[in-house]
Amino acid sequence: MTESIGDDDASRTSVPEAVAEDVARPRLIDRLTAAMDEPWTLTLVAAPAGTGKTRLLAQWAAVIGAESDTDVVWVSFRRGDVDLMLLRSALERIEDGRLRESLAKVPRVASEDTARSLARSLRATPRRIVLVFDDVHLIDTPELADMLSAFVQAVPGNAHVVLSGRGTRLIRVARRRIAGIALELDSADLAFTPAEVRSFFRANGITVSQGEITTVLQRTEGWAAGLRLMVLAGLEHRDTTDNSLRGDAPALVDYFLEEVFADLDEELREFLLVTSVPEAFTVDLAYRLSPGAPAAALVERVIQLSVLMGRHGTDPVWYHYHPLLREFLTARLRDRGRAVIERLEKDAAEWFAEQQAHLPALRHATRSGDPACISVILRRCGMQLILTGHACEVSEAIRTMPAPLRSDPAVQMLVAAAELARGDASAAAAVLATLGDRGGSAADRQWLAGLDLHTAVRRGGIAEALDRLGRSFVAVTGESQLDTYAFLQAAMGELYVGHLDRAERYARTAADQARAVSAITAELQASAILNTSTLFRGRMRDVLASGERLDARWRELGAPADSFYEVTRVWRSWVPYERLQEVDAEQTLRAAAAIIDSGPEPAISRGLRGLTALLSAHDAPDPHAAALTLRDTLVPREDTPLPLHWYAMLGAFAVHTFDRLGEPNLRDRFISDTERALGPSGEIVVLRAIAALHDQRHAEARAALGPVLDGSMTCALPASMVDAWLVAAALDVHDGDTERAQASLSVALSLAEPEEHVRRIAAADPAVLRLLGARATAGTRTRFSDTVRERLVAAGLLVDEELTHRERIVLLALSRNATLRQIAQEEFISPNTVKTHVRNIYRKLGVSDREGVTAAAHALGIG
């Protein structure tokens, strides 16, 4: 070793002075202090340039150096150092005679043995010695690194060593890591917290809000040098976040050139440049971006050099540069010309597409400027993102494209699909107007067909769009995302016009294609179409069973928020509602409507609001307002279409509700509006018959109902036939034809029984409920009839009255044509009492004359 040090080197053995603007960081100082009490004697502080290592350790040194029994020794290394002369000089300045005597015995020779002897000499003092070695990454000779390693290994228990720098490089600390190190601090530990950021700016006379702190952290990731530069910007501009620091700012360019690039050779600089194109990269992607380069080894070198790079994930590990460093790198990459960047963007796009990372693939493709790459990625990844519920991200990515590329037909079609998925049909209409007659490939035609149908589902004209589709729409093109989209829209269109067979066939194809490409949103929509079609077919048990399977699949997919899945939850509440079972349907409807309101399905949301209005109308404080809401939300509208079966399912309930609210005019307008939208159908006939029955226009109701009952006019919904026969039963009662009434009721019950349409019976004319309560025929004494009566009684809609013993005696006498006087004499009761019994019998049996009584008695087995 040399005998003395110059004045220039003296500062390297002094603890750096604190800066007034420095922010106290007690959370880190406490950790450093606590590490001194651990059984190990080494702390590592390894982090990139500008993370505040030196300032933190200087603060800590001031704290512990103030203790009477502690001395702090500071040594800063620089390139070209060859020995530990500075360390010896710093130790000799400690005011301790025994230590100086021990040091005097150590040879002044640059060797590992000498380094170990220096460490052992520390045993001579009872004081605690803290040795901070700063900038250890600048040690560039193996000899000096070995000497420092030997010193660290031999340090006694009354000393604690801190190695600080951008990495330990040549210093042998691997074994110490295995054996145990008191503490390791890296860039994540040194990153400023929100509270520290606020204090840092306040110390420099700048007040920042919580929102500004969030912005600052997004830009700097808590990097101390970045914060200092933002403070300088803030001192010049009042709003710090409006003048946010960029990595290509002159001050940062100089900083990165001096503090980052200066330590790198040409191969490593090139590696950083090409891997800065994606926001994050794996070793595999690095190989793609830098063909021929030893990517794995270069990543390790970057890590060892503590370049501003973070990592996340495990299999694979993803690496990302600090946002400001990445901006610096991409700015330098731009200097090489557009062709270089476009080639790297294209390579990144293709790699992400292979990994099915569709959003980054789309972003890189749009930046590549390569028409072929854009076309392929748009078809595969852009449509995949739409089918997985990320239409907003697709629109955002396309907006960043140059205007000439945005005019490309493939781009225009993707824009249309994305905007349709977000609920806006205007962009699609414009695209269809421009490209509608374009020939193109089979995939293009499939895509345009899907857009045409999707637009019609949004704004009307579904039947016309299906006509344009033609009968040839049966084959897949091989482009799974486009096929999924097109078949999904075809399924929706067919469902809306009431062609359930075709809707289910298209939905199954769409579901298969969606599962093949993991398009979860499309898969849930296809499943919802199938579930809805099952409901429209009247198979309510199957609705519940398929709903349970869909629930399980939904959970497997991560329980995403999805409008169409929410619709199936409504159906599973509607089924018990139709059955007049206990269920809180309104709560389910409101929860579903809240989700759908926040999404791009205004028609479905409107329909659910109508359903909610229907369920809550019975206790509405303002009946007229409730009736207006009912009409506004349930009447068909061309601009927000819903399936024909939807109106068929709710129509009868709506008409009954209008009548309960005392609004016959609004009821008739609702029926007329529905007929104009749906055309003549069995459901419309039934609605008019229900209205006429309520208004006691019995002949008109009978005439209207005839074509439905004789089968010359069909109903879309099986349950509509239950309504029809219930109206017929009521008309028969009012006409005095008890036998026919019982027969009509028996038909209605037999139709209602398979799926338990009890609520439709509950909504029927009171005469029908009395007929049911009397149990006058075998058709009203079945197990299902008992179930109906139990639910009607539980709902307070029926008083379940059996004939009393005395009434049965009177009924027997009536069936034998006895007069009232004869019955009174035989039973020793007054004629008035007999009259009372007869009135009760007529009421309970739902009959109006002696002939009906006789038939009812025979049906009950009396007489």
Short mmCIF file of C-alpha atoms in Angstrom, two decimals, residues 134 537 708 719 729 776:
data_model
loop_
_atom_site.label_atom_id
_atom_site.label_comp_id
_atom_site.label_asym_id
_atom_site.label_seq_id
_atom_site.Cartn_x
_atom_site.Cartn_y
_atom_site.Cartn_z
CA ASP A 134 -19.94 3.22 -1.27
CA ARG A 537 -89.87 -22.76 -25.36
CA VAL A 708 -106.53 -19.80 -30.90
CA ALA A 719 -97.87 -20.68 -21.71
CA ALA A 729 -113.21 -21.15 -18.61
CA ALA A 776 -116.04 -29.84 -8.67
#
